[in-house]
Coordinates of C-alpha atoms in Angstrom, one line a residue:
X1 CA 109.6 158.5 47.2
X2 CA 106.1 157.4 46.4
X3 CA 104.8 154.5 48.5
X4 CA 104.1 151.4 46.5
X5 CA 100.4 150.7 45.7
X6 CA 99.2 147.5 47.3
X7 CA 97.0 145.5 45.0
X8 CA 94.7 142.8 46.4
X9 CA 94.1 140.0 44.0
X10 CA 90.7 138.4 43.8
X11 CA 90.8 135.0 45.4
X12 CA 90.1 132.3 42.8
X13 CA 86.8 130.4 43.3
X14 CA 88.7 127.1 43.6
X15 CA 90.7 128.4 46.6
X16 CA 87.5 129.7 48.3
X17 CA 85.8 126.3 47.7
X18 CA 88.9 124.5 49.1
X19 CA 88.9 126.7 52.2
X20 CA 85.3 126.1 52.8
X21 CA 85.8 122.3 52.4
X22 CA 88.8 122.4 54.7
X23 CA 86.8 124.3 57.4
X24 CA 83.9 121.9 57.0
X25 CA 86.2 118.9 57.3
X26 CA 87.8 120.4 60.4
X27 CA 84.4 120.9 62.0
X28 CA 83.4 117.4 61.1
X29 CA 86.7 116.0 62.6
X30 CA 86.1 117.9 65.8
X31 CA 82.6 116.6 66.0
X32 CA 83.7 113.0 65.4
X33 CA 86.5 113.3 67.9
X34 CA 84.1 114.7 70.5
X35 CA 81.6 112.0 69.8
X36 CA 84.3 109.3 70.1
X37 CA 85.6 110.7 73.4
X38 CA 82.1 110.6 74.8
X39 CA 81.5 107.2 73.5
X40 CA 84.7 105.9 74.9
X41 CA 83.9 107.4 78.3
X42 CA 80.5 105.7 78.3
X43 CA 81.9 102.3 77.2
X44 CA 84.6 102.5 79.9
X45 CA 81.9 103.2 82.5
X46 CA 82.0 99.7 83.9
X47 CA 79.0 100.3 86.2
X48 CA 76.9 101.3 83.3
X49 CA 78.0 98.8 80.6
X50 CA 78.5 95.7 82.8
X51 CA 75.0 96.2 84.4
X52 CA 73.4 96.2 81.0
X53 CA 75.5 93.2 79.9
X54 CA 74.6 91.3 83.1
X55 CA 70.9 92.1 82.7
X56 CA 70.9 90.8 79.1
X57 CA 73.2 87.8 79.5
X58 CA 71.7 86.6 82.8
X59 CA 68.1 87.1 81.6
X60 CA 68.5 85.8 78.1
X61 CA 65.1 84.1 78.5
X62 CA 63.5 87.5 78.3
X63 CA 65.2 88.3 75.0
X64 CA 65.7 85.0 73.1
X65 CA 63.5 84.9 70.0
X66 CA 62.1 88.4 70.7
X67 CA 62.2 91.5 68.5
X68 CA 64.2 94.3 70.2
X69 CA 64.3 98.0 69.6
X70 CA 67.5 99.8 70.8
X71 CA 66.7 103.5 71.1
X72 CA 69.7 105.7 70.8
X73 CA 72.0 102.9 70.0
X74 CA 75.3 104.8 70.2
X75 CA 78.1 102.2 69.4
X76 CA 75.5 99.5 69.2
X77 CA 76.8 97.6 72.2
X78 CA 73.4 96.9 73.7
X79 CA 72.2 95.6 70.3
X80 CA 75.2 93.3 70.1
X81 CA 74.5 92.0 73.6
X82 CA 70.9 91.2 72.6
X83 CA 71.9 89.6 69.3
X84 CA 74.5 87.4 71.1
X85 CA 71.8 85.9 73.4
X86 CA 69.5 85.0 70.6
X87 CA 67.2 87.9 69.9
X88 CA 65.1 87.3 66.8
X89 CA 65.9 90.7 65.4
X90 CA 67.3 94.0 66.7
X91 CA 66.5 97.4 65.3
X92 CA 69.2 99.9 66.4
X93 CA 68.1 103.5 65.9
X94 CA 70.9 106.1 66.1
X95 CA 70.5 109.7 64.7
X96 CA 74.1 110.7 64.8
X97 CA 76.9 110.0 62.3
X98 CA 77.8 107.1 64.7
X99 CA 75.1 105.1 62.9
X100 CA 77.5 104.5 60.0
X101 CA 80.1 103.1 62.3
X102 CA 77.6 100.9 64.0
X103 CA 76.7 99.4 60.6
X104 CA 80.4 98.5 60.2
X105 CA 80.7 97.2 63.8
X106 CA 77.6 94.9 63.2
X107 CA 79.2 93.6 60.0
X108 CA 82.6 93.0 61.6
X109 CA 80.9 90.9 64.3
X110 CA 78.8 88.8 62.0
X111 CA 75.4 90.1 63.1
X112 CA 74.2 91.8 59.8
X113 CA 71.4 89.3 59.5
X114 CA 70.1 90.0 63.1
X115 CA 70.8 93.7 63.6
X116 CA 69.3 96.4 61.4
X117 CA 70.8 99.9 61.9
X118 CA 68.4 102.8 61.2
X119 CA 69.9 106.2 61.0
X120 CA 67.5 109.0 62.0
X121 CA 65.4 110.4 64.7
X122 CA 62.9 108.0 66.4
X123 CA 60.1 110.5 65.9
X124 CA 60.8 110.7 62.1
X125 CA 61.6 107.1 61.0
X126 CA 59.4 104.0 60.2
X127 CA 60.2 100.5 61.4
X128 CA 60.0 97.5 59.0
X129 CA 57.8 95.9 61.6
X130 CA 54.6 97.1 63.2
X131 CA 55.5 96.2 66.8
X132 CA 58.5 95.1 69.0
X133 CA 58.6 93.0 72.1
X134 CA 61.3 94.9 74.0
X135 CA 62.6 98.4 74.1
X136 CA 66.1 98.8 75.5
X137 CA 67.9 102.1 75.9
X138 CA 70.5 104.0 77.9
X139 CA 68.5 107.2 77.9
X140 CA 69.6 108.7 81.2
X141 CA 71.4 112.1 81.2
X142 CA 73.0 114.2 83.9
X143 CA 70.5 114.9 86.7
X144 CA 68.7 111.9 85.1
X145 CA 66.6 114.1 82.8
X146 CA 69.1 116.5 81.1
X147 CA 68.9 116.4 77.3
X148 CA 65.4 114.9 77.6
X149 CA 65.9 111.6 75.8
X150 CA 63.3 110.0 78.0
X151 CA 60.5 111.6 75.9
X152 CA 62.0 109.7 72.9
X153 CA 61.8 106.4 74.7
X154 CA 58.2 107.0 75.7
X155 CA 57.3 108.0 72.1
X156 CA 58.8 104.7 70.9
X157 CA 57.0 102.8 73.6
X158 CA 53.6 104.2 72.7
X159 CA 54.1 103.7 69.0
X160 CA 55.8 100.3 68.7
X161 CA 55.8 98.3 72.0
X162 CA 53.4 95.3 72.1
X163 CA 51.0 95.1 75.0
X164 CA 52.8 93.9 78.1
X165 CA 56.1 94.3 76.3
X166 CA 59.3 95.1 78.3
X167 CA 61.1 98.4 78.7
X168 CA 64.7 98.0 79.9
X169 CA 65.4 99.6 82.3
X170 CA 61.9 100.2 83.7
X171 CA 62.5 102.3 86.9
X172 CA 64.5 105.4 87.6
X173 CA 64.7 107.3 90.9
X174 CA 66.0 110.8 91.7
X175 CA 67.6 111.5 95.1
X176 CA 68.7 114.7 96.9
X177 CA 71.2 115.3 99.7
X178 CA 73.3 118.3 101.0
X179 CA 77.0 118.9 101.3
X180 CA 79.7 121.1 102.8
X181 CA 81.8 122.5 100.0
X182 CA 83.4 125.8 101.1
X183 CA 86.6 125.4 99.1
X184 CA 85.0 125.0 95.7
X185 CA 82.4 127.7 96.3
X186 CA 85.1 130.2 97.4
X187 CA 87.4 129.3 94.5
X188 CA 84.8 129.2 91.6
X189 CA 81.9 131.3 92.7
X190 CA 82.8 133.9 95.3
X191 CA 85.9 134.6 93.3
X192 CA 83.8 136.9 91.0
X193 CA 82.9 139.3 93.8
X194 CA 86.3 140.9 93.6
X195 CA 88.6 140.3 90.7
X196 CA 91.8 142.2 91.2
X197 CA 89.8 144.9 92.9
X198 CA 86.9 145.0 90.4
X199 CA 83.3 143.9 90.9
X200 CA 82.4 141.1 88.5
X201 CA 79.5 139.8 90.6
X202 CA 77.3 139.6 87.5
X203 CA 79.5 136.6 86.4
X204 CA 79.0 135.1 89.9
X205 CA 75.2 135.2 89.3
X206 CA 75.6 133.4 86.0
X207 CA 78.0 130.8 87.5
X208 CA 75.8 129.9 90.5
X209 CA 72.8 129.4 88.1
X210 CA 74.6 126.6 86.3
X211 CA 74.6 123.2 88.1
X212 CA 78.0 121.6 88.4
X213 CA 78.4 117.9 87.3
X214 CA 81.2 116.4 89.4
X215 CA 82.1 113.7 91.7
X216 CA 81.2 114.5 95.3
X217 CA 83.3 113.1 98.2
X218 CA 81.0 111.2 100.5
X219 CA 82.7 112.8 103.5
X220 CA 81.2 116.1 102.4
X221 CA 77.6 114.8 102.9
X222 CA 76.0 116.6 105.8
X223 CA 72.4 115.3 105.7
X224 CA 70.4 112.2 105.0
X225 CA 69.5 111.3 101.3
X226 CA 65.9 111.7 100.3
X227 CA 64.0 110.1 97.4
X228 CA 62.4 112.9 95.3
X229 CA 60.8 111.0 92.4
X230 CA 60.5 107.5 91.0
X231 CA 59.6 107.1 87.4
X232 CA 58.1 103.9 86.0
X233 CA 59.2 104.0 82.4
X234 CA 56.8 101.3 81.3
X235 CA 53.7 103.3 82.5
X236 CA 54.5 107.0 82.9
X237 CA 53.3 109.7 80.5
X238 CA 55.7 112.2 78.9
X239 CA 54.4 115.1 81.1
X240 CA 55.5 113.2 84.3
X241 CA 59.1 114.1 83.6
X242 CA 58.1 117.7 84.7
X243 CA 57.2 117.8 88.4
X244 CA 57.3 119.6 91.7
X245 CA 58.3 117.6 94.8
X246 CA 58.9 118.5 98.5
X247 CA 62.0 117.6 100.5
X248 CA 63.1 117.6 104.1
X249 CA 66.8 116.9 104.7
X250 CA 68.0 116.4 108.3
X251 CA 71.5 117.4 109.4
X252 CA 73.5 114.4 110.6
X253 CA 76.1 116.6 112.3
X254 CA 76.9 120.2 113.1
X255 CA 78.2 121.7 109.9
X256 CA 77.8 124.2 107.1
X257 CA 75.8 123.5 103.9
X258 CA 76.9 125.1 100.7
X259 CA 75.1 123.0 98.1
X260 CA 72.4 120.4 97.4
X261 CA 73.4 117.3 95.4
X262 CA 71.1 115.3 93.1
X263 CA 71.8 111.8 91.8
X264 CA 69.8 108.8 90.5
X265 CA 69.4 105.1 90.7
X266 CA 68.2 102.8 87.8
X267 CA 66.5 99.5 88.2
X268 CA 65.6 96.5 86.0
X269 CA 62.7 95.1 87.9
X270 CA 61.5 92.5 85.4
X271 CA 64.7 90.4 85.6
X272 CA 65.0 87.0 87.4
X273 CA 66.8 88.9 90.1
X274 CA 66.4 92.7 90.8
X275 CA 69.3 94.5 89.1
X276 CA 70.4 98.1 88.8
X277 CA 73.0 100.7 89.7
X278 CA 73.3 104.0 91.6
X279 CA 75.1 107.2 90.6
X280 CA 75.2 108.4 94.2
X281 CA 78.4 109.7 96.0
X282 CA 78.5 106.5 98.2
X283 CA 78.5 104.2 95.1
X284 CA 81.2 103.3 92.6
X285 CA 81.7 106.3 90.2
X286 CA 80.0 106.5 86.8
X287 CA 80.3 109.0 84.0
X288 CA 77.1 110.7 85.2
X289 CA 78.8 111.7 88.4
X290 CA 76.5 113.9 90.6
X291 CA 74.8 117.2 90.0
X292 CA 75.7 120.0 92.4
X293 CA 73.4 122.9 93.0
X294 CA 75.2 125.7 94.9
X295 CA 73.2 127.8 97.3
X296 CA 73.3 131.6 97.6
X297 CA 73.4 131.2 101.3
X298 CA 75.8 129.3 103.6
X299 CA 73.5 127.3 105.9
X300 CA 74.7 126.8 109.4
X301 CA 73.0 123.7 110.8
X302 CA 73.1 121.7 114.0
X303 CA 72.6 118.0 114.2
X304 CA 68.9 117.1 113.8
X305 CA 67.8 120.4 112.2
X306 CA 66.1 120.3 108.8
X307 CA 66.4 122.0 105.5
X308 CA 62.9 122.1 104.1
X309 CA 61.8 123.0 100.6
X310 CA 60.7 121.9 97.2
X311 CA 62.2 121.3 93.8
X312 CA 60.5 122.0 90.5
X313 CA 62.0 120.4 87.3
X314 CA 60.9 121.0 83.7
X315 CA 62.3 121.1 80.2
X316 CA 63.2 124.6 79.1
X317 CA 60.5 126.0 76.8
X318 CA 62.9 127.4 74.2
X319 CA 65.2 124.4 74.2
X320 CA 63.6 121.2 75.4
X321 CA 67.0 119.5 75.7
X322 CA 67.9 122.0 78.5
X323 CA 66.5 121.6 82.0
X324 CA 65.1 124.3 84.3
X325 CA 65.3 123.6 88.0
X326 CA 63.7 125.8 90.7
X327 CA 64.7 125.3 94.3
X328 CA 62.9 126.6 97.3
X329 CA 64.6 126.1 100.7
X330 CA 64.4 127.3 104.2
X331 CA 66.1 126.7 107.5
X332 CA 65.0 127.8 110.9
X333 CA 67.6 126.7 113.4
X334 CA 69.7 127.7 116.4
X335 CA 72.3 129.5 114.3
X336 CA 70.6 130.1 111.0
X337 CA 67.3 131.4 109.7
X338 CA 67.0 131.5 105.9
X339 CA 64.3 131.3 103.2
X340 CA 65.1 131.6 99.5
X341 CA 64.1 130.6 96.0
X342 CA 66.8 129.9 93.4
X343 CA 66.6 129.0 89.7
X344 CA 69.1 126.9 87.7
X345 CA 69.5 125.9 84.1
X346 CA 71.3 122.9 82.8
X347 CA 72.6 123.5 79.3

């Protein structure tokens, strides 16, 4: 018996177009969902949001009758805070699709005559006014500088801020400490050395190069915390976000060190009372958490001994939103003598 011939019908153009539209809609829905989840996480970050609210509400004399620029407006919450305390006008710049929602939020809350939402990139748009009195932004990323939104704030400052105008916040400081974390390193990194009897150490190399963003238990901290870099957002140049700084961390007890941990503090120094927050492991948690850099070596340290080195931070040349970190460290103690350079990439 002859097998039947299978005939493939040509798919009608309307079906192809419908499939394309459905796929595009699915991708858009996933993007919107992802954006909304991130936005919700940030709004529910009480440390972050309440600090900004307190800065604005308790220092309304800084904002009343002033023209404010909100860089990277997100949901527009900072713009709403400023409008509520009497800002003359607020220009809220947001490049994502969230800008359309901000427009609706502004209307729902009766601030359409005070807040102007501008959709687009700061570097590509024009403002209806030549200058603004205040720039406010929540530009900080993981490890403070990841995703490099600081350059956008500095661009807006140089282009639109009046002389002696305010940047809120105006100071940010990066810190470093060291932790014991054998369990995680064994589970997530050393695991690749032998996977069901096979050598997959190439994946270990990739894993250890990528910093981990997570909450660190303060009980894991082995050394003091050292200030690496303070940035004055009102004065610094764009190139200052790339730097090399030395560090010297002293062991506070006999222990092992598996990773270095970076975190940052933010300050609003122009307020009536100094205000700010920390993302450190000894402070109340934020959505930024801390950034963990796992070391190739397990450092065995005795109380008082030092981990000495330097950290170099720069935007990745191929993708400026990514961050390259080079870590040089050495220990010369009773039970451990190590010197190494490691490179990481946040992406």
